[in-house]
Amino acid sequence: MKPLVVLLTLVLAVAVAALLAEAGAFGGAWIMHGHGLYDDEIRWLQGCQPLMRWEKGVARQIARRERERIERALKADRVDRAVHLFSAARSAAREAGGPMDANLMMLGIETYRRASDRMAKHGRLSEAADWGDSLLVLAIRAPAPEHRYAALAGFMEGLELRVRDGKPCAALSRLQWAKLGLGGVIPGISANVEEDLTLRCARQRRSEARR
């Protein structure tokens, strides 16, 4: 009987320790969140995570808080910070394995849109178009059709921005780059788009050759 009592005591001690660890981790995070220490809260949970590998709720809580942090940056119109935070959250999601959370994907799409709009607002049209390219890479293979549509729309807008910036050949190059990366076909883009860009590019080159 004695070995059994010792074993039960050890099991009980481990269970109590696990419960105390969970209470400490989530309790500490709750206190920091209540005081608006959002970055500290995430760092605290990330520090606790290796010690609580059995508790999947820690990873879910970190992911939730990271999404909320991006949302706050967007609401405050701090687009640069939102880009940085999304990049960090995206890297963490990759390390965890599996597909990106749909809510995080939507935040990424909105972040890239806002970054493109900001560049365009300041007349930096080609740089704005670069964000359209990034949006295509981010979401063109997403499971949700609305995310794929947003990726395509952002990319198409980027092609138009390059043309407006007087760079139809650059737009054509980006279109061909996208086709190559997607196996020869960009879903939802008509062949007329490439034909039009090819004509515009040829016209520009002829004009430059005559100068």
PDB file of C-alpha atoms in Angstrom:
ATOM      1  CA  MET A   1       0.000   0.000   0.000  1.00  0.00           C
ATOM      2  CA  LYS A   2       2.827   2.379   0.824  1.00  0.00           C
ATOM      3  CA  PRO A   3       4.187   2.652  -2.771  1.00  0.00           C
ATOM      4  CA  LEU A   4       0.642   3.346  -3.975  1.00  0.00           C
ATOM      5  CA  VAL A   5       0.221   6.139  -1.439  1.00  0.00           C
ATOM      6  CA  VAL A   6       3.527   7.667  -2.522  1.00  0.00           C
ATOM      7  CA  LEU A   7       2.509   7.467  -6.163  1.00  0.00           C
ATOM      8  CA  LEU A   8      -0.878   9.061  -5.506  1.00  0.00           C
ATOM      9  CA  THR A   9       0.822  11.787  -3.489  1.00  0.00           C
ATOM     10  CA  LEU A  10       3.200  12.537  -6.360  1.00  0.00           C
ATOM     11  CA  VAL A  11       0.371  12.616  -8.890  1.00  0.00           C
ATOM     12  CA  LEU A  12      -1.599  14.948  -6.653  1.00  0.00           C
ATOM     13  CA  ALA A  13       1.444  17.189  -6.156  1.00  0.00           C
ATOM     14  CA  VAL A  14       2.011  17.405  -9.926  1.00  0.00           C
ATOM     15  CA  ALA A  15      -1.653  18.204 -10.532  1.00  0.00           C
ATOM     16  CA  VAL A  16      -1.622  20.926  -7.873  1.00  0.00           C
ATOM     17  CA  ALA A  17       1.585  22.381  -9.306  1.00  0.00           C
ATOM     18  CA  ALA A  18       0.045  22.427 -12.785  1.00  0.00           C
ATOM     19  CA  LEU A  19      -3.055  24.196 -11.498  1.00  0.00           C
ATOM     20  CA  LEU A  20      -0.944  26.756  -9.659  1.00  0.00           C
ATOM     21  CA  ALA A  21       1.135  27.346 -12.788  1.00  0.00           C
ATOM     22  CA  GLU A  22      -1.993  27.919 -14.876  1.00  0.00           C
ATOM     23  CA  ALA A  23      -3.440  30.244 -12.248  1.00  0.00           C
ATOM     24  CA  GLY A  24      -0.187  32.186 -12.108  1.00  0.00           C
ATOM     25  CA  ALA A  25       0.142  32.455 -15.880  1.00  0.00           C
ATOM     26  CA  PHE A  26      -3.422  33.507 -16.646  1.00  0.00           C
ATOM     27  CA  GLY A  27      -3.783  35.534 -13.456  1.00  0.00           C
ATOM     28  CA  GLY A  28      -0.649  37.527 -14.193  1.00  0.00           C
ATOM     29  CA  ALA A  29      -1.764  38.090 -17.776  1.00  0.00           C
ATOM     30  CA  TRP A  30      -5.211  39.220 -16.597  1.00  0.00           C
ATOM     31  CA  ILE A  31      -3.689  41.798 -14.232  1.00  0.00           C
ATOM     32  CA  MET A  32      -1.410  43.212 -16.954  1.00  0.00           C
ATOM     33  CA  HIS A  33      -4.264  43.349 -19.451  1.00  0.00           C
ATOM     34  CA  GLY A  34      -6.398  45.212 -16.947  1.00  0.00           C
ATOM     35  CA  HIS A  35      -3.673  47.841 -16.583  1.00  0.00           C
ATOM     36  CA  GLY A  36      -3.268  48.241 -20.343  1.00  0.00           C
ATOM     37  CA  LEU A  37       0.161  46.592 -20.362  1.00  0.00           C
ATOM     38  CA  TYR A  38      -0.600  44.681 -23.536  1.00  0.00           C
ATOM     39  CA  ASP A  39       2.967  44.119 -24.728  1.00  0.00           C
ATOM     40  CA  ASP A  40       4.021  42.986 -21.249  1.00  0.00           C
ATOM     41  CA  GLU A  41       1.051  40.620 -21.145  1.00  0.00           C
ATOM     42  CA  ILE A  42       2.084  38.938 -24.386  1.00  0.00           C
ATOM     43  CA  ARG A  43       5.705  38.664 -23.264  1.00  0.00           C
ATOM     44  CA  TRP A  44       4.538  37.174 -19.953  1.00  0.00           C
ATOM     45  CA  LEU A  45       2.434  34.539 -21.682  1.00  0.00           C
ATOM     46  CA  GLN A  46       5.240  33.749 -24.126  1.00  0.00           C
ATOM     47  CA  GLY A  47       7.575  33.250 -21.162  1.00  0.00           C
ATOM     48  CA  CYS A  48       5.084  30.930 -19.470  1.00  0.00           C
ATOM     49  CA  GLN A  49       4.355  28.886 -22.598  1.00  0.00           C
ATOM     50  CA  PRO A  50       7.483  26.650 -22.523  1.00  0.00           C
ATOM     51  CA  LEU A  51       6.709  25.772 -18.896  1.00  0.00           C
ATOM     52  CA  MET A  52       3.095  24.826 -19.696  1.00  0.00           C
ATOM     53  CA  ARG A  53       3.299  22.789 -22.874  1.00  0.00           C
ATOM     54  CA  TRP A  54       0.277  20.753 -21.819  1.00  0.00           C
ATOM     55  CA  GLU A  55      -1.955  23.854 -21.795  1.00  0.00           C
ATOM     56  CA  LYS A  56      -3.022  24.753 -25.347  1.00  0.00           C
ATOM     57  CA  GLY A  57      -4.975  27.708 -24.003  1.00  0.00           C
ATOM     58  CA  VAL A  58      -1.768  29.717 -23.598  1.00  0.00           C
ATOM     59  CA  ALA A  59      -1.041  29.618 -27.337  1.00  0.00           C
ATOM     60  CA  ARG A  60      -4.646  30.562 -28.134  1.00  0.00           C
ATOM     61  CA  GLN A  61      -4.505  33.458 -25.692  1.00  0.00           C
ATOM     62  CA  ILE A  62      -1.232  34.734 -27.163  1.00  0.00           C
ATOM     63  CA  ALA A  63      -2.688  34.581 -30.685  1.00  0.00           C
ATOM     64  CA  ARG A  64      -5.824  36.424 -29.549  1.00  0.00           C
ATOM     65  CA  ARG A  65      -3.823  39.160 -27.827  1.00  0.00           C
ATOM     66  CA  GLU A  66      -1.560  39.552 -30.870  1.00  0.00           C
ATOM     67  CA  ARG A  67      -4.607  40.075 -33.099  1.00  0.00           C
ATOM     68  CA  GLU A  68      -6.034  42.626 -30.674  1.00  0.00           C
ATOM     69  CA  ARG A  69      -2.716  44.472 -30.682  1.00  0.00           C
ATOM     70  CA  ILE A  70      -2.789  44.740 -34.484  1.00  0.00           C
ATOM     71  CA  GLU A  71      -6.393  45.967 -34.345  1.00  0.00           C
ATOM     72  CA  ARG A  72      -5.438  48.700 -31.877  1.00  0.00           C
ATOM     73  CA  ALA A  73      -2.590  49.831 -34.126  1.00  0.00           C
ATOM     74  CA  LEU A  74      -4.926  50.046 -37.120  1.00  0.00           C
ATOM     75  CA  LYS A  75      -7.570  51.952 -35.149  1.00  0.00           C
ATOM     76  CA  ALA A  76      -4.889  54.424 -34.069  1.00  0.00           C
ATOM     77  CA  ASP A  77      -3.781  54.733 -37.725  1.00  0.00           C
ATOM     78  CA  ARG A  78      -0.319  53.483 -36.793  1.00  0.00           C
ATOM     79  CA  VAL A  79       0.112  51.545 -40.015  1.00  0.00           C
ATOM     80  CA  ASP A  80       3.876  51.039 -39.664  1.00  0.00           C
ATOM     81  CA  ARG A  81       3.345  49.458 -36.245  1.00  0.00           C
ATOM     82  CA  ALA A  82       0.510  47.307 -37.578  1.00  0.00           C
ATOM     83  CA  VAL A  83       2.801  46.024 -40.353  1.00  0.00           C
ATOM     84  CA  HIS A  84       5.505  45.164 -37.817  1.00  0.00           C
ATOM     85  CA  LEU A  85       3.067  43.455 -35.453  1.00  0.00           C
ATOM     86  CA  PHE A  86       1.421  41.469 -38.222  1.00  0.00           C
ATOM     87  CA  SER A  87       4.807  40.275 -39.446  1.00  0.00           C
ATOM     88  CA  ALA A  88       5.641  39.039 -35.937  1.00  0.00           C
ATOM     89  CA  ALA A  89       2.260  37.321 -35.531  1.00  0.00           C
ATOM     90  CA  ARG A  90       2.570  35.724 -38.969  1.00  0.00           C
ATOM     91  CA  SER A  91       6.028  34.360 -38.116  1.00  0.00           C
ATOM     92  CA  ALA A  92       4.697  32.929 -34.851  1.00  0.00           C
ATOM     93  CA  ALA A  93       1.810  31.273 -36.703  1.00  0.00           C
ATOM     94  CA  ARG A  94       4.251  29.698 -39.171  1.00  0.00           C
ATOM     95  CA  GLU A  95       6.371  28.302 -36.363  1.00  0.00           C
ATOM     96  CA  ALA A  96       3.276  26.782 -34.762  1.00  0.00           C
ATOM     97  CA  GLY A  97       2.478  24.980 -38.030  1.00  0.00           C
ATOM     98  CA  GLY A  98      -0.866  24.636 -39.758  1.00  0.00           C
ATOM     99  CA  PRO A  99      -2.784  27.251 -41.763  1.00  0.00           C
ATOM    100  CA  MET A 100      -2.951  30.879 -40.715  1.00  0.00           C
ATOM    101  CA  ASP A 101      -5.925  31.804 -38.565  1.00  0.00           C
ATOM    102  CA  ALA A 102      -8.661  33.384 -40.713  1.00  0.00           C
ATOM    103  CA  ASN A 103      -8.955  36.389 -38.385  1.00  0.00           C
ATOM    104  CA  LEU A 104      -5.220  37.025 -38.564  1.00  0.00           C
ATOM    105  CA  MET A 105      -5.362  36.701 -42.361  1.00  0.00           C
ATOM    106  CA  MET A 106      -8.097  39.338 -42.518  1.00  0.00           C
ATOM    107  CA  LEU A 107      -6.033  41.674 -40.352  1.00  0.00           C
ATOM    108  CA  GLY A 108      -3.042  41.131 -42.629  1.00  0.00           C
ATOM    109  CA  ILE A 109      -5.125  41.996 -45.682  1.00  0.00           C
ATOM    110  CA  GLU A 110      -6.394  45.175 -44.028  1.00  0.00           C
ATOM    111  CA  THR A 111      -2.886  46.113 -42.887  1.00  0.00           C
ATOM    112  CA  TYR A 112      -1.432  45.726 -46.383  1.00  0.00           C
ATOM    113  CA  ARG A 113      -4.332  47.663 -47.900  1.00  0.00           C
ATOM    114  CA  ARG A 114      -3.797  50.526 -45.491  1.00  0.00           C
ATOM    115  CA  ALA A 115      -0.044  50.526 -46.152  1.00  0.00           C
ATOM    116  CA  SER A 116      -0.698  50.700 -49.904  1.00  0.00           C
ATOM    117  CA  ASP A 117      -3.239  53.505 -49.469  1.00  0.00           C
ATOM    118  CA  ARG A 118      -0.767  55.501 -47.393  1.00  0.00           C
ATOM    119  CA  MET A 119       1.968  55.216 -50.017  1.00  0.00           C
ATOM    120  CA  ALA A 120      -0.477  56.191 -52.789  1.00  0.00           C
ATOM    121  CA  LYS A 121      -1.686  59.172 -50.758  1.00  0.00           C
ATOM    122  CA  HIS A 122       1.876  60.497 -50.677  1.00  0.00           C
ATOM    123  CA  GLY A 123       2.316  59.985 -54.416  1.00  0.00           C
ATOM    124  CA  ARG A 124       4.589  56.964 -54.042  1.00  0.00           C
ATOM    125  CA  LEU A 125       2.597  54.880 -56.483  1.00  0.00           C
ATOM    126  CA  SER A 126       5.116  52.143 -57.220  1.00  0.00           C
ATOM    127  CA  GLU A 127       5.732  51.608 -53.520  1.00  0.00           C
ATOM    128  CA  ALA A 128       1.976  51.405 -53.017  1.00  0.00           C
ATOM    129  CA  ALA A 129       1.901  48.770 -55.767  1.00  0.00           C
ATOM    130  CA  ASP A 130       4.558  46.774 -53.908  1.00  0.00           C
ATOM    131  CA  TRP A 131       2.041  46.289 -51.101  1.00  0.00           C
ATOM    132  CA  GLY A 132      -0.416  44.923 -53.657  1.00  0.00           C
ATOM    133  CA  ASP A 133       2.218  42.356 -54.630  1.00  0.00           C
ATOM    134  CA  SER A 134       2.689  41.460 -50.966  1.00  0.00           C
ATOM    135  CA  LEU A 135      -1.059  41.071 -50.582  1.00  0.00           C
ATOM    136  CA  LEU A 136      -1.128  38.621 -53.477  1.00  0.00           C
ATOM    137  CA  VAL A 137       1.624  36.532 -51.889  1.00  0.00           C
ATOM    138  CA  LEU A 138      -0.157  36.622 -48.537  1.00  0.00           C
ATOM    139  CA  ALA A 139      -3.656  35.581 -49.529  1.00  0.00           C
ATOM    140  CA  ILE A 140      -3.969  34.253 -53.090  1.00  0.00           C
ATOM    141  CA  ARG A 141      -3.874  30.659 -51.803  1.00  0.00           C
ATOM    142  CA  ALA A 142      -5.978  31.314 -48.694  1.00  0.00           C
ATOM    143  CA  PRO A 143      -8.788  28.822 -48.037  1.00  0.00           C
ATOM    144  CA  ALA A 144     -11.474  31.534 -47.845  1.00  0.00           C
ATOM    145  CA  PRO A 145     -12.644  32.874 -51.242  1.00  0.00           C
ATOM    146  CA  GLU A 146     -13.096  36.394 -49.875  1.00  0.00           C
ATOM    147  CA  HIS A 147      -9.426  36.454 -48.901  1.00  0.00           C
ATOM    148  CA  ARG A 148      -8.343  35.272 -52.345  1.00  0.00           C
ATOM    149  CA  TYR A 149     -10.558  37.923 -53.944  1.00  0.00           C
ATOM    150  CA  ALA A 150      -8.997  40.626 -51.749  1.00  0.00           C
ATOM    151  CA  ALA A 151      -5.535  39.434 -52.812  1.00  0.00           C
ATOM    152  CA  LEU A 152      -6.472  39.601 -56.482  1.00  0.00           C
ATOM    153  CA  ALA A 153      -8.099  43.031 -56.125  1.00  0.00           C
ATOM    154  CA  GLY A 154      -5.030  44.418 -54.345  1.00  0.00           C
ATOM    155  CA  PHE A 155      -2.708  43.065 -57.009  1.00  0.00           C
ATOM    156  CA  MET A 156      -4.831  44.446 -59.862  1.00  0.00           C
ATOM    157  CA  GLU A 157      -4.870  47.842 -58.192  1.00  0.00           C
ATOM    158  CA  GLY A 158      -1.087  47.631 -57.932  1.00  0.00           C
ATOM    159  CA  LEU A 159      -0.783  47.051 -61.683  1.00  0.00           C
ATOM    160  CA  GLU A 160      -2.913  50.120 -62.301  1.00  0.00           C
ATOM    161  CA  LEU A 161      -0.803  52.172 -59.895  1.00  0.00           C
ATOM    162  CA  ARG A 162       2.379  51.235 -61.757  1.00  0.00           C
ATOM    163  CA  VAL A 163       0.788  52.298 -65.047  1.00  0.00           C
ATOM    164  CA  ARG A 164      -0.265  55.603 -63.480  1.00  0.00           C
ATOM    165  CA  ASP A 165       3.320  55.992 -62.275  1.00  0.00           C
ATOM    166  CA  GLY A 166       4.444  55.794 -65.899  1.00  0.00           C
ATOM    167  CA  LYS A 167       5.839  52.269 -65.542  1.00  0.00           C
ATOM    168  CA  PRO A 168       3.747  49.922 -67.702  1.00  0.00           C
ATOM    169  CA  CYS A 169       6.774  47.684 -68.320  1.00  0.00           C
ATOM    170  CA  ALA A 170       7.228  47.269 -64.575  1.00  0.00           C
ATOM    171  CA  ALA A 171       3.534  46.377 -64.307  1.00  0.00           C
ATOM    172  CA  LEU A 172       3.936  43.794 -67.070  1.00  0.00           C
ATOM    173  CA  SER A 173       6.992  42.356 -65.325  1.00  0.00           C
ATOM    174  CA  ARG A 174       5.067  41.985 -62.052  1.00  0.00           C
ATOM    175  CA  LEU A 175       2.183  40.299 -63.843  1.00  0.00           C
ATOM    176  CA  GLN A 176       4.568  37.793 -65.446  1.00  0.00           C
ATOM    177  CA  TRP A 177       6.270  37.264 -62.081  1.00  0.00           C
ATOM    178  CA  ALA A 178       2.906  36.439 -60.497  1.00  0.00           C
ATOM    179  CA  LYS A 179       1.985  34.064 -63.314  1.00  0.00           C
ATOM    180  CA  LEU A 180       5.279  32.226 -62.930  1.00  0.00           C
ATOM    181  CA  GLY A 181       4.800  31.864 -59.185  1.00  0.00           C
ATOM    182  CA  LEU A 182       1.264  30.533 -59.634  1.00  0.00           C
ATOM    183  CA  GLY A 183       2.098  27.965 -62.282  1.00  0.00           C
ATOM    184  CA  GLY A 184       1.262  30.030 -65.356  1.00  0.00           C
ATOM    185  CA  VAL A 185      -2.247  31.248 -64.471  1.00  0.00           C
ATOM    186  CA  ILE A 186      -3.491  33.945 -62.087  1.00  0.00           C
ATOM    187  CA  PRO A 187      -7.038  32.935 -61.132  1.00  0.00           C
ATOM    188  CA  GLY A 188      -9.559  35.639 -62.020  1.00  0.00           C
ATOM    189  CA  ILE A 189      -7.318  37.755 -64.281  1.00  0.00           C
ATOM    190  CA  SER A 190      -8.288  37.990 -67.941  1.00  0.00           C
ATOM    191  CA  ALA A 191      -5.701  37.493 -70.673  1.00  0.00           C
ATOM    192  CA  ASN A 192      -6.665  40.987 -71.896  1.00  0.00           C
ATOM    193  CA  VAL A 193      -4.820  42.482 -68.934  1.00  0.00           C
ATOM    194  CA  GLU A 194      -1.471  41.104 -70.075  1.00  0.00           C
ATOM    195  CA  GLU A 195      -2.207  42.051 -73.676  1.00  0.00           C
ATOM    196  CA  ASP A 196      -2.983  45.621 -72.688  1.00  0.00           C
ATOM    197  CA  LEU A 197       0.158  45.927 -70.557  1.00  0.00           C
ATOM    198  CA  THR A 198       2.265  44.441 -73.356  1.00  0.00           C
ATOM    199  CA  LEU A 199       0.957  47.096 -75.785  1.00  0.00           C
ATOM    200  CA  ARG A 200       1.532  49.906 -73.285  1.00  0.00           C
ATOM    201  CA  CYS A 201       5.054  48.697 -72.577  1.00  0.00           C
ATOM    202  CA  ALA A 202       5.910  48.421 -76.277  1.00  0.00           C
ATOM    203  CA  ARG A 203       4.503  51.897 -76.909  1.00  0.00           C
ATOM    204  CA  GLN A 204       6.594  53.350 -74.092  1.00  0.00           C
ATOM    205  CA  ARG A 205       9.766  51.667 -75.357  1.00  0.00           C
ATOM    206  CA  ARG A 206       9.194  52.984 -78.882  1.00  0.00           C
ATOM    207  CA  SER A 207       8.672  56.452 -77.509  1.00  0.00           C
ATOM    208  CA  GLU A 208      11.874  56.243 -75.463  1.00  0.00           C
ATOM    209  CA  ALA A 209      13.825  54.923 -78.482  1.00  0.00           C
ATOM    210  CA  ARG A 210      12.842  57.986 -80.546  1.00  0.00           C
ATOM    211  CA  ARG A 211      14.215  60.428 -77.998  1.00  0.00           C
TER     212      ARG A 211
END
